[in-house]
Amino acid sequence: MSGIAEFWRALPTAGRWLLSTVAISTFGRGLTLPFTIIYLHEVRGFDLGLSGALMSLIALTGLIVTGPGGTLIDRYGARIVLLVGLTSMIAGCTLLAFSTDPAVAAVALVLIGVNFGVSWPGINALIATVVQGDLRQQYFGVNFALVNLGIGVGGIVGGFFVDVQNPDTFVTIFLIDAASSLIPMALLLGPLRRIRTQTAPDGDDAPSGGYREILRQPAIRWLTLLTFVAVFIGYGQMEAGFPAFARQVSGVSTQVIGFAFAVNTAVIVFLQFAVLKRLTGRRRTRAMQVMAAVWAGSWLVLGATGLLPDSLAAAIGVLAFMGIFAFGETLLQPTVPAMYNDLATDRTRGRYNAVNSAAFQGGAITGPVAAGLLLDADLGGWYIALMVAGCVGIGVLAAVLERRIPASANGVTEVEPVEAGEPARPAERRKPADPA
């Protein structure tokens, strides 16, 4: 607890405001996230294939708007773009609550996707403006734990509350999800209204052509590829590949799958801060290699459950998979966003975070497709092999990245040689005035 108290005291007032409401504002998302496709299919009566296609609109829209969103953040500031995204989220959730027609639901999900596309680069840019140095890496980790806490508690409450025979219960959770967006909006309009991410004026690091310049950097290219692969074999499997494998190959019940997600949330919440203490001052690329080894072990455990389907051992293995996988997540989330933001300058932060977001969205879109093709063809063994191969790939990519990224962006303070021709440079470390 002393470490948590020390971390809290070290935060600027604006950082405390941002962190204090994370779990509350993500509670609404947790209420709806596991049940949206159930709502579309079983409550509104849309065909299952159509429901899946509608759900994909969130990720597709997010991917489309991420690039322009990063440019707008650098031009007008993260606060304004986040307010637009939150307004879109409120409208989308409210519209979805009363959607009885697929076309209306499609519009609602596109609006929700707009928020997802701009919120990741926007909030990361805002955090990086407020929090500096090693504290920034810790902040990203603690923020991730609180997001999981809010979503996890919301999912548990939603599971007890919703009833497919009573559509009003689903209307209620979507309206609560909409209302939860009012919390960060109130912060941005109130205590955080003076927060300004530095913007790029025309003719001086202008947004036009900025992405080409960013992606010319070898460090960014390797980091982006690493992010894509990590999401492809990680988060891209959580809502599709993992549940499908657990049901079809491991033969466990839906209750076991639900408990597995609860285990995932609990491990992240309880381990994240301890992991952060171990990460401070150490190379982030080495953390990625440890994560790759941990995730490879978790996928092998899940694969082993297929040898004893529909058994207690299989159920225990599925729960163990999610616990081990969650430990790997505690290594991923503090490091990757911190690397992007330490490579960025104050005037390009939105675009750097947009590149990160695009890589994440790409993995989240393609991961379920690969899982669906393999598992639909009863190739469960090849599916596990692909996941393990992806983990090996992450380890290799992290080793290559370590030779191309500046030491300061890799979480260490000593000066290390960077490969010739590497244009990336450490982030400018200006300490902003505490605006609160």
PDB file of C-alpha atoms in Angstrom, residues 260-382:
ATOM      1  CA  ALA A 260     -12.341 -17.153 -16.633  1.00  0.00           C
ATOM      2  CA  PHE A 261     -12.906 -13.500 -17.544  1.00  0.00           C
ATOM      3  CA  ALA A 262     -13.405 -12.742 -13.852  1.00  0.00           C
ATOM      4  CA  VAL A 263     -10.062 -14.458 -13.101  1.00  0.00           C
ATOM      5  CA  ASN A 264      -8.433 -12.341 -15.808  1.00  0.00           C
ATOM      6  CA  THR A 265      -9.714  -9.119 -14.256  1.00  0.00           C
ATOM      7  CA  ALA A 266      -8.739 -10.157 -10.717  1.00  0.00           C
ATOM      8  CA  VAL A 267      -5.161 -11.051 -11.679  1.00  0.00           C
ATOM      9  CA  ILE A 268      -4.656  -7.736 -13.480  1.00  0.00           C
ATOM     10  CA  VAL A 269      -6.081  -5.692 -10.597  1.00  0.00           C
ATOM     11  CA  PHE A 270      -4.031  -7.480  -7.936  1.00  0.00           C
ATOM     12  CA  LEU A 271      -0.721  -7.847  -9.802  1.00  0.00           C
ATOM     13  CA  GLN A 272      -0.421  -4.689 -11.890  1.00  0.00           C
ATOM     14  CA  PHE A 273       1.162  -2.413  -9.308  1.00  0.00           C
ATOM     15  CA  ALA A 274       3.644  -5.078  -8.154  1.00  0.00           C
ATOM     16  CA  VAL A 275       4.670  -5.626 -11.782  1.00  0.00           C
ATOM     17  CA  LEU A 276       5.081  -1.882 -12.293  1.00  0.00           C
ATOM     18  CA  LYS A 277       7.583  -1.700  -9.443  1.00  0.00           C
ATOM     19  CA  ARG A 278       9.649  -4.413 -11.112  1.00  0.00           C
ATOM     20  CA  LEU A 279       9.488  -2.693 -14.511  1.00  0.00           C
ATOM     21  CA  THR A 280      10.781   0.697 -13.347  1.00  0.00           C
ATOM     22  CA  GLY A 281      14.224   1.382 -14.810  1.00  0.00           C
ATOM     23  CA  ARG A 282      14.294  -1.834 -16.862  1.00  0.00           C
ATOM     24  CA  ARG A 283      14.230  -2.245 -20.625  1.00  0.00           C
ATOM     25  CA  ARG A 284      10.689  -2.361 -21.924  1.00  0.00           C
ATOM     26  CA  THR A 285      11.705  -4.596 -24.815  1.00  0.00           C
ATOM     27  CA  ARG A 286      12.849  -7.225 -22.276  1.00  0.00           C
ATOM     28  CA  ALA A 287       9.434  -6.992 -20.622  1.00  0.00           C
ATOM     29  CA  MET A 288       7.907  -7.745 -24.035  1.00  0.00           C
ATOM     30  CA  GLN A 289      10.065 -10.852 -24.308  1.00  0.00           C
ATOM     31  CA  VAL A 290       8.966 -12.038 -20.866  1.00  0.00           C
ATOM     32  CA  MET A 291       5.357 -11.353 -21.866  1.00  0.00           C
ATOM     33  CA  ALA A 292       5.832 -13.431 -25.021  1.00  0.00           C
ATOM     34  CA  ALA A 293       7.110 -16.371 -22.975  1.00  0.00           C
ATOM     35  CA  VAL A 294       4.231 -16.058 -20.499  1.00  0.00           C
ATOM     36  CA  TRP A 295       1.633 -15.893 -23.274  1.00  0.00           C
ATOM     37  CA  ALA A 296       3.182 -18.886 -25.060  1.00  0.00           C
ATOM     38  CA  GLY A 297       2.824 -20.859 -21.829  1.00  0.00           C
ATOM     39  CA  SER A 298      -0.795 -19.752 -21.444  1.00  0.00           C
ATOM     40  CA  TRP A 299      -1.719 -20.888 -24.972  1.00  0.00           C
ATOM     41  CA  LEU A 300      -0.045 -24.253 -24.392  1.00  0.00           C
ATOM     42  CA  VAL A 301      -2.118 -24.668 -21.225  1.00  0.00           C
ATOM     43  CA  LEU A 302      -5.290 -23.890 -23.193  1.00  0.00           C
ATOM     44  CA  GLY A 303      -4.245 -26.327 -25.908  1.00  0.00           C
ATOM     45  CA  ALA A 304      -3.757 -29.056 -23.317  1.00  0.00           C
ATOM     46  CA  THR A 305      -7.388 -28.686 -22.207  1.00  0.00           C
ATOM     47  CA  GLY A 306      -8.416 -30.062 -25.594  1.00  0.00           C
ATOM     48  CA  LEU A 307      -6.828 -33.403 -24.646  1.00  0.00           C
ATOM     49  CA  LEU A 308      -9.341 -33.832 -21.792  1.00  0.00           C
ATOM     50  CA  PRO A 309     -12.522 -32.208 -23.103  1.00  0.00           C
ATOM     51  CA  ASP A 310     -15.631 -31.771 -20.982  1.00  0.00           C
ATOM     52  CA  SER A 311     -13.759 -32.511 -17.746  1.00  0.00           C
ATOM     53  CA  LEU A 312     -12.831 -30.822 -14.490  1.00  0.00           C
ATOM     54  CA  ALA A 313      -9.232 -30.699 -15.679  1.00  0.00           C
ATOM     55  CA  ALA A 314     -10.315 -28.835 -18.818  1.00  0.00           C
ATOM     56  CA  ALA A 315     -12.281 -26.313 -16.734  1.00  0.00           C
ATOM     57  CA  ILE A 316      -9.289 -25.737 -14.441  1.00  0.00           C
ATOM     58  CA  GLY A 317      -7.029 -25.349 -17.474  1.00  0.00           C
ATOM     59  CA  VAL A 318      -9.313 -22.733 -19.042  1.00  0.00           C
ATOM     60  CA  LEU A 319      -9.289 -20.737 -15.793  1.00  0.00           C
ATOM     61  CA  ALA A 320      -5.504 -21.122 -15.559  1.00  0.00           C
ATOM     62  CA  PHE A 321      -5.089 -19.911 -19.141  1.00  0.00           C
ATOM     63  CA  MET A 322      -6.851 -16.633 -18.373  1.00  0.00           C
ATOM     64  CA  GLY A 323      -4.869 -16.117 -15.169  1.00  0.00           C
ATOM     65  CA  ILE A 324      -1.515 -16.674 -16.874  1.00  0.00           C
ATOM     66  CA  PHE A 325      -2.551 -14.573 -19.864  1.00  0.00           C
ATOM     67  CA  ALA A 326      -3.540 -11.727 -17.521  1.00  0.00           C
ATOM     68  CA  PHE A 327      -0.050 -11.701 -16.018  1.00  0.00           C
ATOM     69  CA  GLY A 328       1.324 -11.123 -19.505  1.00  0.00           C
ATOM     70  CA  GLU A 329      -1.127  -8.255 -19.970  1.00  0.00           C
ATOM     71  CA  THR A 330       0.332  -6.482 -16.934  1.00  0.00           C
ATOM     72  CA  LEU A 331       3.660  -6.402 -18.800  1.00  0.00           C
ATOM     73  CA  LEU A 332       2.200  -5.202 -22.105  1.00  0.00           C
ATOM     74  CA  GLN A 333      -0.011  -2.289 -21.137  1.00  0.00           C
ATOM     75  CA  PRO A 334       2.470  -0.121 -19.190  1.00  0.00           C
ATOM     76  CA  THR A 335       5.260  -0.507 -21.754  1.00  0.00           C
ATOM     77  CA  VAL A 336       3.905  -0.092 -25.296  1.00  0.00           C
ATOM     78  CA  PRO A 337       2.011   3.210 -24.760  1.00  0.00           C
ATOM     79  CA  ALA A 338       4.985   4.584 -22.827  1.00  0.00           C
ATOM     80  CA  MET A 339       7.353   3.772 -25.709  1.00  0.00           C
ATOM     81  CA  TYR A 340       5.159   5.537 -28.257  1.00  0.00           C
ATOM     82  CA  ASN A 341       4.853   8.631 -26.071  1.00  0.00           C
ATOM     83  CA  ASP A 342       8.558   8.751 -25.241  1.00  0.00           C
ATOM     84  CA  LEU A 343       9.358   8.640 -28.961  1.00  0.00           C
ATOM     85  CA  ALA A 344       6.870  11.445 -29.702  1.00  0.00           C
ATOM     86  CA  THR A 345       7.330  15.162 -29.327  1.00  0.00           C
ATOM     87  CA  ASP A 346       4.691  17.325 -27.684  1.00  0.00           C
ATOM     88  CA  ARG A 347       3.427  18.439 -31.100  1.00  0.00           C
ATOM     89  CA  THR A 348       3.170  14.959 -32.634  1.00  0.00           C
ATOM     90  CA  ARG A 349       1.798  13.033 -29.669  1.00  0.00           C
ATOM     91  CA  GLY A 350      -1.680  12.607 -31.132  1.00  0.00           C
ATOM     92  CA  ARG A 351      -0.360  11.050 -34.325  1.00  0.00           C
ATOM     93  CA  TYR A 352       2.048   8.702 -32.526  1.00  0.00           C
ATOM     94  CA  ASN A 353      -0.798   7.453 -30.339  1.00  0.00           C
ATOM     95  CA  ALA A 354      -2.990   7.132 -33.423  1.00  0.00           C
ATOM     96  CA  VAL A 355      -0.378   4.821 -35.003  1.00  0.00           C
ATOM     97  CA  ASN A 356      -0.471   2.753 -31.801  1.00  0.00           C
ATOM     98  CA  SER A 357      -4.273   2.687 -31.896  1.00  0.00           C
ATOM     99  CA  ALA A 358      -4.349   1.671 -35.572  1.00  0.00           C
ATOM    100  CA  ALA A 359      -2.019  -1.259 -34.907  1.00  0.00           C
ATOM    101  CA  PHE A 360      -4.246  -2.325 -32.023  1.00  0.00           C
ATOM    102  CA  GLN A 361      -7.420  -2.029 -34.104  1.00  0.00           C
ATOM    103  CA  GLY A 362      -5.831  -3.966 -36.959  1.00  0.00           C
ATOM    104  CA  GLY A 363      -4.946  -6.862 -34.671  1.00  0.00           C
ATOM    105  CA  ALA A 364      -8.376  -6.780 -33.062  1.00  0.00           C
ATOM    106  CA  ILE A 365     -10.052  -7.043 -36.490  1.00  0.00           C
ATOM    107  CA  THR A 366      -7.861  -9.733 -38.071  1.00  0.00           C
ATOM    108  CA  GLY A 367      -7.406 -11.894 -34.964  1.00  0.00           C
ATOM    109  CA  PRO A 368     -11.027 -13.117 -34.788  1.00  0.00           C
ATOM    110  CA  VAL A 369     -11.050 -13.763 -38.560  1.00  0.00           C
ATOM    111  CA  ALA A 370      -8.055 -16.113 -38.329  1.00  0.00           C
ATOM    112  CA  ALA A 371      -9.539 -17.836 -35.276  1.00  0.00           C
ATOM    113  CA  GLY A 372     -12.892 -18.310 -36.987  1.00  0.00           C
ATOM    114  CA  LEU A 373     -11.344 -19.863 -40.100  1.00  0.00           C
ATOM    115  CA  LEU A 374      -9.175 -22.330 -38.174  1.00  0.00           C
ATOM    116  CA  LEU A 375     -11.730 -23.357 -35.562  1.00  0.00           C
ATOM    117  CA  ASP A 376     -14.558 -23.618 -38.072  1.00  0.00           C
ATOM    118  CA  ALA A 377     -12.387 -26.130 -39.964  1.00  0.00           C
ATOM    119  CA  ASP A 378     -11.787 -28.106 -36.724  1.00  0.00           C
ATOM    120  CA  LEU A 379      -8.106 -27.162 -36.743  1.00  0.00           C
ATOM    121  CA  GLY A 380      -7.802 -26.500 -33.025  1.00  0.00           C
ATOM    122  CA  GLY A 381      -4.233 -27.794 -32.893  1.00  0.00           C
ATOM    123  CA  TRP A 382      -3.133 -25.484 -35.689  1.00  0.00           C
TER     124      TRP A 382
END
